[in-house]
Tab-separated table of C-alpha atoms in Angstrom:
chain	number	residue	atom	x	y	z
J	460	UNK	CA	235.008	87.736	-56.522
J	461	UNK	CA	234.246	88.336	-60.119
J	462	UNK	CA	233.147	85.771	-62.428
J	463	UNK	CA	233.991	86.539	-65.484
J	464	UNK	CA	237.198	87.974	-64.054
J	465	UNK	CA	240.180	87.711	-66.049
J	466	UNK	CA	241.450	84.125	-66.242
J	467	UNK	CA	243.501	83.239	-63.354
J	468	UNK	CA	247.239	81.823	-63.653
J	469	UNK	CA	247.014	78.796	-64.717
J	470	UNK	CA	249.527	76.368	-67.729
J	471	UNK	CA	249.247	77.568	-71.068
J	472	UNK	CA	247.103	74.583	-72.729
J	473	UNK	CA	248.903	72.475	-75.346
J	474	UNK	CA	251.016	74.039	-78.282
J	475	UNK	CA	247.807	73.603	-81.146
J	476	UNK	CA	245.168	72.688	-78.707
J	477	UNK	CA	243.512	75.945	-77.660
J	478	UNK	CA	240.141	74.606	-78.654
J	479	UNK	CA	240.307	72.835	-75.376
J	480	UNK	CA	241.797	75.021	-72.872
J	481	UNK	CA	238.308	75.989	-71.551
J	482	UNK	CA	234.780	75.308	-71.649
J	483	UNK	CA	233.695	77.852	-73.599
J	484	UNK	CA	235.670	77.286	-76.712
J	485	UNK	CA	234.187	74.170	-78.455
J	486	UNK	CA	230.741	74.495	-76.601
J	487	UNK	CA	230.388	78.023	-78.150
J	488	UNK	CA	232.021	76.827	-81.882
J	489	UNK	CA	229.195	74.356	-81.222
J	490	UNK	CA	226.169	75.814	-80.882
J	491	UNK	CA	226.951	78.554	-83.510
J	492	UNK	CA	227.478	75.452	-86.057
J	493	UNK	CA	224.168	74.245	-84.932
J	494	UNK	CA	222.326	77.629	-85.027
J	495	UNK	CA	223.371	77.740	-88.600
J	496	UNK	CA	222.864	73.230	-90.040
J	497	UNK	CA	219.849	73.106	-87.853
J	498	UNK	CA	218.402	76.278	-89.265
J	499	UNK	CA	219.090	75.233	-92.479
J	500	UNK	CA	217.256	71.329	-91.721
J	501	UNK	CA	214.449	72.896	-90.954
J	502	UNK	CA	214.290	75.075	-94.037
J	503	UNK	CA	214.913	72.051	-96.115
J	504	UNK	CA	212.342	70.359	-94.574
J	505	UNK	CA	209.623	72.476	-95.131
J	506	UNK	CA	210.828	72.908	-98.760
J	507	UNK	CA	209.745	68.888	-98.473
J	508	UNK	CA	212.651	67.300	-97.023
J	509	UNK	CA	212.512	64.203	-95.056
J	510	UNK	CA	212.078	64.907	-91.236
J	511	UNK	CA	214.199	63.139	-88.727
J	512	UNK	CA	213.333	59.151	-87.861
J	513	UNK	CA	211.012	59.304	-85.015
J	514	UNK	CA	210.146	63.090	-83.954
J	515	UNK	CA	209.195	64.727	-86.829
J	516	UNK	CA	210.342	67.861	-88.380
J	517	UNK	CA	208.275	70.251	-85.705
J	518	UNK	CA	209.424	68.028	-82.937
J	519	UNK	CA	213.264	68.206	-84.328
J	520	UNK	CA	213.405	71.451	-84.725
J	521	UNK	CA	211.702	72.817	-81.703
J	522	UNK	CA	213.882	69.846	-79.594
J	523	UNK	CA	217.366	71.067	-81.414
J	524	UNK	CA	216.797	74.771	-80.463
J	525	UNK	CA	216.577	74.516	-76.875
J	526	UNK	CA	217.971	71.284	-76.075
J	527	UNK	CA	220.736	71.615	-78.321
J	528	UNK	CA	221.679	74.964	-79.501
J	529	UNK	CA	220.520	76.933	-76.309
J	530	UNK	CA	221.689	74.197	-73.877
J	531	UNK	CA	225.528	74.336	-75.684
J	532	UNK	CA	225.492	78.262	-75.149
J	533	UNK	CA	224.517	77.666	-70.733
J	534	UNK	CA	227.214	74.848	-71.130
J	535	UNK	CA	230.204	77.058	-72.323
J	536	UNK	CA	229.044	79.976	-70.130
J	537	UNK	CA	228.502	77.931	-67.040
J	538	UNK	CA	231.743	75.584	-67.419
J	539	UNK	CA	234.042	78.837	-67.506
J	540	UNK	CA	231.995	81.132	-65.196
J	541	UNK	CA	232.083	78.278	-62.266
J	542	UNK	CA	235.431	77.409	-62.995
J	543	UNK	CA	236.517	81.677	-62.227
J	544	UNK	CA	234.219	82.097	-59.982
J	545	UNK	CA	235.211	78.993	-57.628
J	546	UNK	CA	238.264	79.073	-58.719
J	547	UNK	CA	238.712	75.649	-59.445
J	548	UNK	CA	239.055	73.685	-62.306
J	549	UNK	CA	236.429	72.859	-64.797
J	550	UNK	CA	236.792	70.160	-67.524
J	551	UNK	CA	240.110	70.613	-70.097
J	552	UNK	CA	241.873	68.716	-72.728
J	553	UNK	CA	240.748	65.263	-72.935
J	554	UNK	CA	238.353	65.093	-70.366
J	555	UNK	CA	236.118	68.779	-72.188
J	556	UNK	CA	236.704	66.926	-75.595
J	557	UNK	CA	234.654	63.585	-73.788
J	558	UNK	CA	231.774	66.041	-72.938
J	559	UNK	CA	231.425	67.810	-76.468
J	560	UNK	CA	230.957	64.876	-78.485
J	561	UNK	CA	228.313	63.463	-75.694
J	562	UNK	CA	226.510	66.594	-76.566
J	563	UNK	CA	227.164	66.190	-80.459
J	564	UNK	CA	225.869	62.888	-80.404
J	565	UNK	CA	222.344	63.741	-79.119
J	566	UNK	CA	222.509	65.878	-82.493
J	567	UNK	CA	223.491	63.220	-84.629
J	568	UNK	CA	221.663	60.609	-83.825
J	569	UNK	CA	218.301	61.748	-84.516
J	570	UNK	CA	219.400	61.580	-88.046
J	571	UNK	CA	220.573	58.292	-88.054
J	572	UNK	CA	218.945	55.362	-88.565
J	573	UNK	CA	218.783	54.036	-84.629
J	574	UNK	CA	216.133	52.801	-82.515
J	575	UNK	CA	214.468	55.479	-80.988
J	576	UNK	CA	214.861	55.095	-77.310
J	577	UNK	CA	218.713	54.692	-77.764
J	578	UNK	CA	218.228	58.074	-79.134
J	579	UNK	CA	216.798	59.662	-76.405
J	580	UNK	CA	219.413	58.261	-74.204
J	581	UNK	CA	222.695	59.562	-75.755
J	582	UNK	CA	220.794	62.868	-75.724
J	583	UNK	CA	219.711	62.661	-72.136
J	584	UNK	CA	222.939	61.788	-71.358
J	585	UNK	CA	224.368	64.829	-71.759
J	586	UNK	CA	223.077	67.298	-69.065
J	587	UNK	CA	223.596	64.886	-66.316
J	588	UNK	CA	227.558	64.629	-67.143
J	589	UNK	CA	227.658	68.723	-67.178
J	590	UNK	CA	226.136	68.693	-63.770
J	591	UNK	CA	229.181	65.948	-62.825
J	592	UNK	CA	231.420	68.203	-64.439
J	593	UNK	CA	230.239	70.987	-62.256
J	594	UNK	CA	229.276	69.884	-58.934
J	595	UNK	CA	232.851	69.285	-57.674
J	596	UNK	CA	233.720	73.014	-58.126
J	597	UNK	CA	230.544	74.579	-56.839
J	598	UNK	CA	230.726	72.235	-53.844
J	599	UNK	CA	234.010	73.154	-53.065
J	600	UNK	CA	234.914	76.231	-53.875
J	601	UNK	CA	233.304	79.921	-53.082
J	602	UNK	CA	229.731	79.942	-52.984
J	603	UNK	CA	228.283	80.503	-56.746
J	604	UNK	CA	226.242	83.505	-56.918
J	605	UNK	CA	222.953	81.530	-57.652
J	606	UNK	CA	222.898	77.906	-56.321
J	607	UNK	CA	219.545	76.889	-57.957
J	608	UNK	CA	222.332	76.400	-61.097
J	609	UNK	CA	222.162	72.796	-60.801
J	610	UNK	CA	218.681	71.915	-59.765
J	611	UNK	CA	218.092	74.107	-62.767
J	612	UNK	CA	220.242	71.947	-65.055
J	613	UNK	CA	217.960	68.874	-63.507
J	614	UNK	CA	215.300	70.318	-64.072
J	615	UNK	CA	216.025	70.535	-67.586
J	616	UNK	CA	217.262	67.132	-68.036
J	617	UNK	CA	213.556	65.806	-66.891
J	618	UNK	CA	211.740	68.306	-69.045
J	619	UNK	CA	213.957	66.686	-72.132
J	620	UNK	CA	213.040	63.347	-70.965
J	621	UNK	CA	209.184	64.286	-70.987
J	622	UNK	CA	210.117	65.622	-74.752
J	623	UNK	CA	211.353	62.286	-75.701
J	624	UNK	CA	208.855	60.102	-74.006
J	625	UNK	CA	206.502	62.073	-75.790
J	626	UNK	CA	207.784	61.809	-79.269
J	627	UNK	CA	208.514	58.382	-79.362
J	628	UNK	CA	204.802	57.893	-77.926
J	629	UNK	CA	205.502	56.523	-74.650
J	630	UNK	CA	203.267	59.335	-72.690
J	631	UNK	CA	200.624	61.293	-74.424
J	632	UNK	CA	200.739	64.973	-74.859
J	633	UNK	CA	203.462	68.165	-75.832
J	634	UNK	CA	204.876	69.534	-72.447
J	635	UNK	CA	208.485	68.405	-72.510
J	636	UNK	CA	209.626	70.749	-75.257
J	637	UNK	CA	207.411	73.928	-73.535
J	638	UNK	CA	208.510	73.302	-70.242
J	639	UNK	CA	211.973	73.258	-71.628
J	640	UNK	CA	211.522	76.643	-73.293
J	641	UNK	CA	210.642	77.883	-69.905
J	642	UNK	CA	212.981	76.279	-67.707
J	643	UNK	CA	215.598	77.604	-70.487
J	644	UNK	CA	214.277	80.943	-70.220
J	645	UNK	CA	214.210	80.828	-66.395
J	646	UNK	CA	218.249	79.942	-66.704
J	647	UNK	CA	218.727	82.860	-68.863
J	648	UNK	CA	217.275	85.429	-66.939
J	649	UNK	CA	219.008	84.033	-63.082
J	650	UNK	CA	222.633	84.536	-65.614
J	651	UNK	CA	221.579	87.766	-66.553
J	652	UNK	CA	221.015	88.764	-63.048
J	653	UNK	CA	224.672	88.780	-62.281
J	654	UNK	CA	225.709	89.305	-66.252
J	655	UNK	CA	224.272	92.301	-67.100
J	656	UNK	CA	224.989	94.900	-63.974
J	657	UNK	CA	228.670	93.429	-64.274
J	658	UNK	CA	228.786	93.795	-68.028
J	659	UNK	CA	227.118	97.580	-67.924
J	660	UNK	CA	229.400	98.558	-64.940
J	661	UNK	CA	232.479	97.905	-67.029
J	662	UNK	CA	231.376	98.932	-70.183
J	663	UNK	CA	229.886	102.055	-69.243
J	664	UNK	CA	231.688	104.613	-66.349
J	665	UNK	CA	230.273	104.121	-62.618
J	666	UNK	CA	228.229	101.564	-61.074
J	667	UNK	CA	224.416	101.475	-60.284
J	668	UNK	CA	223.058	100.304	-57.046
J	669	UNK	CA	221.790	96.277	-57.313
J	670	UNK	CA	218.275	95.974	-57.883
J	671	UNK	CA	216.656	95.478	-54.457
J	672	UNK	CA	216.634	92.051	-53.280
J	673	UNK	CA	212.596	92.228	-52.940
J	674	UNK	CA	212.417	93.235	-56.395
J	675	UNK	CA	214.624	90.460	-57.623
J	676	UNK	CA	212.953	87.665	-55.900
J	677	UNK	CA	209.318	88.592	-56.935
J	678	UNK	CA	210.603	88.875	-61.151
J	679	UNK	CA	212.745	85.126	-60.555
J	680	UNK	CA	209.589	83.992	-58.404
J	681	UNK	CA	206.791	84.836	-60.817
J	682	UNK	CA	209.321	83.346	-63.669
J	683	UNK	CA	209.939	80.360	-61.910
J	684	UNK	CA	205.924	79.532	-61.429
J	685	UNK	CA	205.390	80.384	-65.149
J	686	UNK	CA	208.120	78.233	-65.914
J	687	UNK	CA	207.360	75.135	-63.944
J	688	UNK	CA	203.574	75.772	-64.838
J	689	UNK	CA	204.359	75.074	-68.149
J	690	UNK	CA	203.706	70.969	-66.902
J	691	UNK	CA	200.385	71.454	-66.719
J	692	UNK	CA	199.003	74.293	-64.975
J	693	UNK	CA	195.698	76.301	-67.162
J	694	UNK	CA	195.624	79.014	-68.974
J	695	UNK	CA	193.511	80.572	-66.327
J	696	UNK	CA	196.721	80.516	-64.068
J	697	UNK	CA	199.194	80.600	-66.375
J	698	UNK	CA	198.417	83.665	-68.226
J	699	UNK	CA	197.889	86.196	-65.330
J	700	UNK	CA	201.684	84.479	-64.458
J	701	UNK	CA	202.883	85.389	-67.527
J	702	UNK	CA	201.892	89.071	-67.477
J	703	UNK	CA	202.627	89.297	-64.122
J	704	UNK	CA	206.090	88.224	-64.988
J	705	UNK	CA	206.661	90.516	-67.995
J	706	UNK	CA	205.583	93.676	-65.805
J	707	UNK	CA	208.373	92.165	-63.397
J	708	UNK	CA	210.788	91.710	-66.018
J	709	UNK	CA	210.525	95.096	-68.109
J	710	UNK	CA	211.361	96.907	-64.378
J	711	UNK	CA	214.451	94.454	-63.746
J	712	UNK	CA	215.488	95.592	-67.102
J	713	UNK	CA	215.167	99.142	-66.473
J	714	UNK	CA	216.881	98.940	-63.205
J	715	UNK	CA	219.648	97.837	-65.205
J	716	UNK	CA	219.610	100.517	-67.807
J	717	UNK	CA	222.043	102.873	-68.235
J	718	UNK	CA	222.504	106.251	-70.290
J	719	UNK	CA	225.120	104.874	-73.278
J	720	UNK	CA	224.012	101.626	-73.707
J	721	UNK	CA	222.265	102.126	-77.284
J	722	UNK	CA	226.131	103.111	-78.616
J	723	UNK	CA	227.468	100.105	-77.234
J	724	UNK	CA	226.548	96.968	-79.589
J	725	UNK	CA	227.661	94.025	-76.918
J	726	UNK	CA	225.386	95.669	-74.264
J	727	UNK	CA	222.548	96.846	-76.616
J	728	UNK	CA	222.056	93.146	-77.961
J	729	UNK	CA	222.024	91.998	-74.432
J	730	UNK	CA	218.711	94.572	-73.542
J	731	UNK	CA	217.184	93.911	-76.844
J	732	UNK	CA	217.396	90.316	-76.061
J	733	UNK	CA	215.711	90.560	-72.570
J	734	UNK	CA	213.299	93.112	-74.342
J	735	UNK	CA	212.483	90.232	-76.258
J	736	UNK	CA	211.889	88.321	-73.461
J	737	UNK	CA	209.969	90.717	-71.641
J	738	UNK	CA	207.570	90.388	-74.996
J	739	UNK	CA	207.829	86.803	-74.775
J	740	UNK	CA	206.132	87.001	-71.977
J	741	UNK	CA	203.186	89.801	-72.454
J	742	UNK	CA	202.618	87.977	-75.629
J	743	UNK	CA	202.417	84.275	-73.949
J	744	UNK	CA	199.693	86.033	-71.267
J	745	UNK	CA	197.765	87.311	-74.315
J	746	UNK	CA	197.869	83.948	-75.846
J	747	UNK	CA	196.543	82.710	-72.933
J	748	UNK	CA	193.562	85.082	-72.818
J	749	UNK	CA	192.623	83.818	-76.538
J	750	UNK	CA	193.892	87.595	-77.493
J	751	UNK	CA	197.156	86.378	-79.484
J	752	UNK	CA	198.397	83.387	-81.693
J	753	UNK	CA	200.562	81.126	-78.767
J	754	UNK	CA	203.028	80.595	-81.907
J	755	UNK	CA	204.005	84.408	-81.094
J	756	UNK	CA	204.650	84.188	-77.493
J	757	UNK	CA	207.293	80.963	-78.728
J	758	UNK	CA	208.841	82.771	-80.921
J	759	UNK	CA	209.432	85.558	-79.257
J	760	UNK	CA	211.025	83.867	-76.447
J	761	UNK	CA	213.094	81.311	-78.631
J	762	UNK	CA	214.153	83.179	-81.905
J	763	UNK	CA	213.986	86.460	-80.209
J	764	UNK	CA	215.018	86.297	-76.419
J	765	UNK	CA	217.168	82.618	-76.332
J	766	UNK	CA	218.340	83.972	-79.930
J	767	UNK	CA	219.527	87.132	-79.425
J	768	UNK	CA	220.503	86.632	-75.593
J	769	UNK	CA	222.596	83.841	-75.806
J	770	UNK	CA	224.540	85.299	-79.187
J	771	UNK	CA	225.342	88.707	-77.187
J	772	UNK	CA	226.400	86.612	-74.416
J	773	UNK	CA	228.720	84.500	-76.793
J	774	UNK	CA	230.098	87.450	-77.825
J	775	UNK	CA	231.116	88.859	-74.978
J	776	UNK	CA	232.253	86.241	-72.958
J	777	UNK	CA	234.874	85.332	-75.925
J	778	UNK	CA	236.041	88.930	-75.849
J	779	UNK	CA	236.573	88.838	-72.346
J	780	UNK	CA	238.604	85.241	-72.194
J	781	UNK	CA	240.867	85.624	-74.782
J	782	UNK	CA	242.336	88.742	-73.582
J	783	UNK	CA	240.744	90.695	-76.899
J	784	UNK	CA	239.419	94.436	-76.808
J	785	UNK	CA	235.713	95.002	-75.535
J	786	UNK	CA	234.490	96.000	-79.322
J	787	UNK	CA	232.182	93.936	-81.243
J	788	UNK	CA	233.802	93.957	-84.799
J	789	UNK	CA	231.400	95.518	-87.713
J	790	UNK	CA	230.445	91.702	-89.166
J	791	UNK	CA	229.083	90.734	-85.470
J	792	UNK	CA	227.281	93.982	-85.273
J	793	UNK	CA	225.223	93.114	-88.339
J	794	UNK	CA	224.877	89.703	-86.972
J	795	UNK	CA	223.546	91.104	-83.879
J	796	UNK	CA	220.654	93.267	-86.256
J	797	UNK	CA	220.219	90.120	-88.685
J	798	UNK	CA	219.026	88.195	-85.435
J	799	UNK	CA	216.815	90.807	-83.959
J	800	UNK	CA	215.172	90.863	-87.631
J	801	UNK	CA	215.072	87.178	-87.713
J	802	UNK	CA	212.831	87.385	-84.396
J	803	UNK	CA	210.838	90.207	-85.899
J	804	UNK	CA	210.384	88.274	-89.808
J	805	UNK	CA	209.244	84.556	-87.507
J	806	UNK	CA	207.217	86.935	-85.351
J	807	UNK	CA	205.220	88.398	-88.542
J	808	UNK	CA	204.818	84.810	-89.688
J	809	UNK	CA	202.943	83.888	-86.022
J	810	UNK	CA	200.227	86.469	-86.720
J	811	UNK	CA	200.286	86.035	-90.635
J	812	UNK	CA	200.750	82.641	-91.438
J	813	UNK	CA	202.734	82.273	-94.901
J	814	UNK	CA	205.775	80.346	-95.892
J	815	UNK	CA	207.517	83.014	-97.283
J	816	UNK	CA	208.012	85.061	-94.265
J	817	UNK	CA	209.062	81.951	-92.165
J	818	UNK	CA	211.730	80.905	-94.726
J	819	UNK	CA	212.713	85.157	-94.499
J	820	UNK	CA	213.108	84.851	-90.961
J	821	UNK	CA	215.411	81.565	-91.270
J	822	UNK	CA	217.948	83.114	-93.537
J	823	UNK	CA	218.264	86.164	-91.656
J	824	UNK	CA	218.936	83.443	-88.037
J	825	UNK	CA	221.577	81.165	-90.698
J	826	UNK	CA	223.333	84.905	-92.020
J	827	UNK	CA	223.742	86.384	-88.779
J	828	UNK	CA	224.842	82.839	-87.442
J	829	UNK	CA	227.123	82.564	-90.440
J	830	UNK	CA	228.504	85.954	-89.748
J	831	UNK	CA	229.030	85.398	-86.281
J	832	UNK	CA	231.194	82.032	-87.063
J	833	UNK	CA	233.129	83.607	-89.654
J	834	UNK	CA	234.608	86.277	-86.933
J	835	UNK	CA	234.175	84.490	-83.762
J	836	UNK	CA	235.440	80.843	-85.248
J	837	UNK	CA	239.105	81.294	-85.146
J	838	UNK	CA	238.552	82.914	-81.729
J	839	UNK	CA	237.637	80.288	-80.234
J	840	UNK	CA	239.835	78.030	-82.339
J	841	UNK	CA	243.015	80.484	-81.797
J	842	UNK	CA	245.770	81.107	-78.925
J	843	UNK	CA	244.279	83.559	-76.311
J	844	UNK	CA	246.460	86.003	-75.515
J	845	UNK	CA	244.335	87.848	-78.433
J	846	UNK	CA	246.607	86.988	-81.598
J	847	UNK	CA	244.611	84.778	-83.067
């Protein structure tokens, strides 16, 4: 079965509530909002702004990218692709309304005035009621193509945990927010294992054999270490991981390649963002080695691979469920280039430190975000039969 097949039979939702007919709708309206207010947060505090009670404007920002922005994106991807691909139902109506404003109040309340750990618990309590959300389907209906999904998702809810203990001083030390990265990048790349060869195959004429299995296992395997390492292992381990990983990755990648995909924007933005990722990698190994600044290996993998990843994945998925053509309008094709130069301008920044190339590189992430909302908002917000 297909899962992002075309959405099976099911009631039209509610005369003026399209916005919660499916998971993907406010999840993805939500994380585009919060590419775009947290971007500009952390602009204004570095102009001198007052950072967050608690975490810290480093902390916040770093936090809010992963656990918030990037974890929205998996949520709206994953609460629609389980629900076609087990063909049973994911959270609607009242019940998906419940679970977005759990996840917008881990955003809010960092900038309120409340006692830290309550903080950290309406965050945390977010991931945990997505894997409720989603356990009933996978467990019941056809086998998921990758059932590490929610493990995955628990994963992530412990490296959060570790992110908050640590900023409100409880343990000592900074691995919560870089095993998140990793565990988040480890996420990205299992999706894109079934994502991209379906994506390519329809875009572009024919089909390509799958990558074989040995192949796939030994780029997911060497992720997965690097990933997990990021609690504690040493650089001695983790940065032969790392490169091992990105040698890995780039042939994944070109397994996937296909002749046409530079002229098609929605699969182009999906291989720049794994290219990204591949870089992410090399550039984390380097760092390792003492050969690098590690502020480039993070950026590439957050502003470069979650960034430009997740928005190609946004936009296609939203194509595909509200019956609209396969063509990324002009506006979201400059989006997709202002993100890619976003990646490049904070990238510049890790190996030249200066201000002005770091507040370059977060206007180019708010205008392509901005763009992307402008076309993409009443999308999401609209009927989906592709009139509005």
């Amino acid at each position: 079965m297909d899962p992002l097949r075309t959405l099976s039979s099911k009631p039209p939702p509610p005369p003026g509530m399209p916005l919660w007919s499916l998971g993907f709708r406010p999840f993805f309206l939500g994380a585009a909002l919060a590419a775009v207010l947290l971007m500009a947060g952390w602009l204004w505090m570095l102009a001198g702004g007052a950072a967050p009670p608690h975490y810290g404007a480093i902390g916040w920002h770093g936090h809010e990218m992963v656990f918030g922005y990037a974890v929205a994106v998996i949520a709206g991807f994953l609460l629609v692709g389980v629900r076609n691909w087990t063909g049973l139902p994911t959270p609607t109506g009242g019940r998906l309304a419940a679970l977005f404003l759990l996840w917008l109040a881990g955003r809010l309340a960092p900038l309120a005035a409340l006692p830290g750990p309550l903080v950290a618990a309406l965050d945390l309590a977010f991931l945990p009621a997505l894997m409720a959300a989603l356990a009933r389907p996978l467990s019941r209906g056809e086998p998921f193509p990758n059932r590490s999904i929610l493990p995955l998702l628990g994963l992530l809810t412990l490296a959060n945990a570790l992110a908050h203990a640590e900023a409100l001083g409880v343990v000592r030390g900074s691995l919560g927010p870089a095993l998140g990265l990793g565990l988040m990048v480890l996420l990205i790349a299992l999706v894109a294992g079934w994502a991209f060869p379906l994506f390519t195959g329809r875009a572009l004429a024919g089909a390509r054999a799958p990558l074989p299995p040995w192949r796939e296992r030994a780029a997911l395997g060497a992720l997965g270490a690097w990933a997990l390492g990021q609690a504690g292992l040493p650089d001695m381990v983790l940065g032969p991981l790392a490169l091992a990983a990105a040698a890995l990755h780039g042939a994944r990648m070109g397994g996937w390649w296909r002749p046409g995909v530079g002229r098609v924007p929605l699969l182009w933005v999906l291989f720049g963002g794994y290219g990204w990722l591949v870089a992410g990698l090399a550039l984390d190994g380097l760092a390792r080695l003492g050969l690098v600044p590690p502020g480039a290996a993070v950026h590439a993998l957050a502003a470069g691979a979650l960034g430009t990843l997740t928005l190609g994945m946004m936009a296609r998925v939203s194509l595909g469920h509200t019956g609209r053509p396969m063509v990324a309008a002009a506006p979201v094709v400059a989006a997709f280039a202002l993100a890619n130069l976003a990646a490049l301008a904070r990238l510049w920044a890790a190996f030249w430190p200066g201000a002005g190339m770091t507040v370059l590189a977060g206007g180019l992430w708010i205008a392509a975000f901005a763009l992307f909302l402008w076309v993409y908002g009443p999308v999401w917000a609209g009927p989906g039969d592709g009139s509005g």
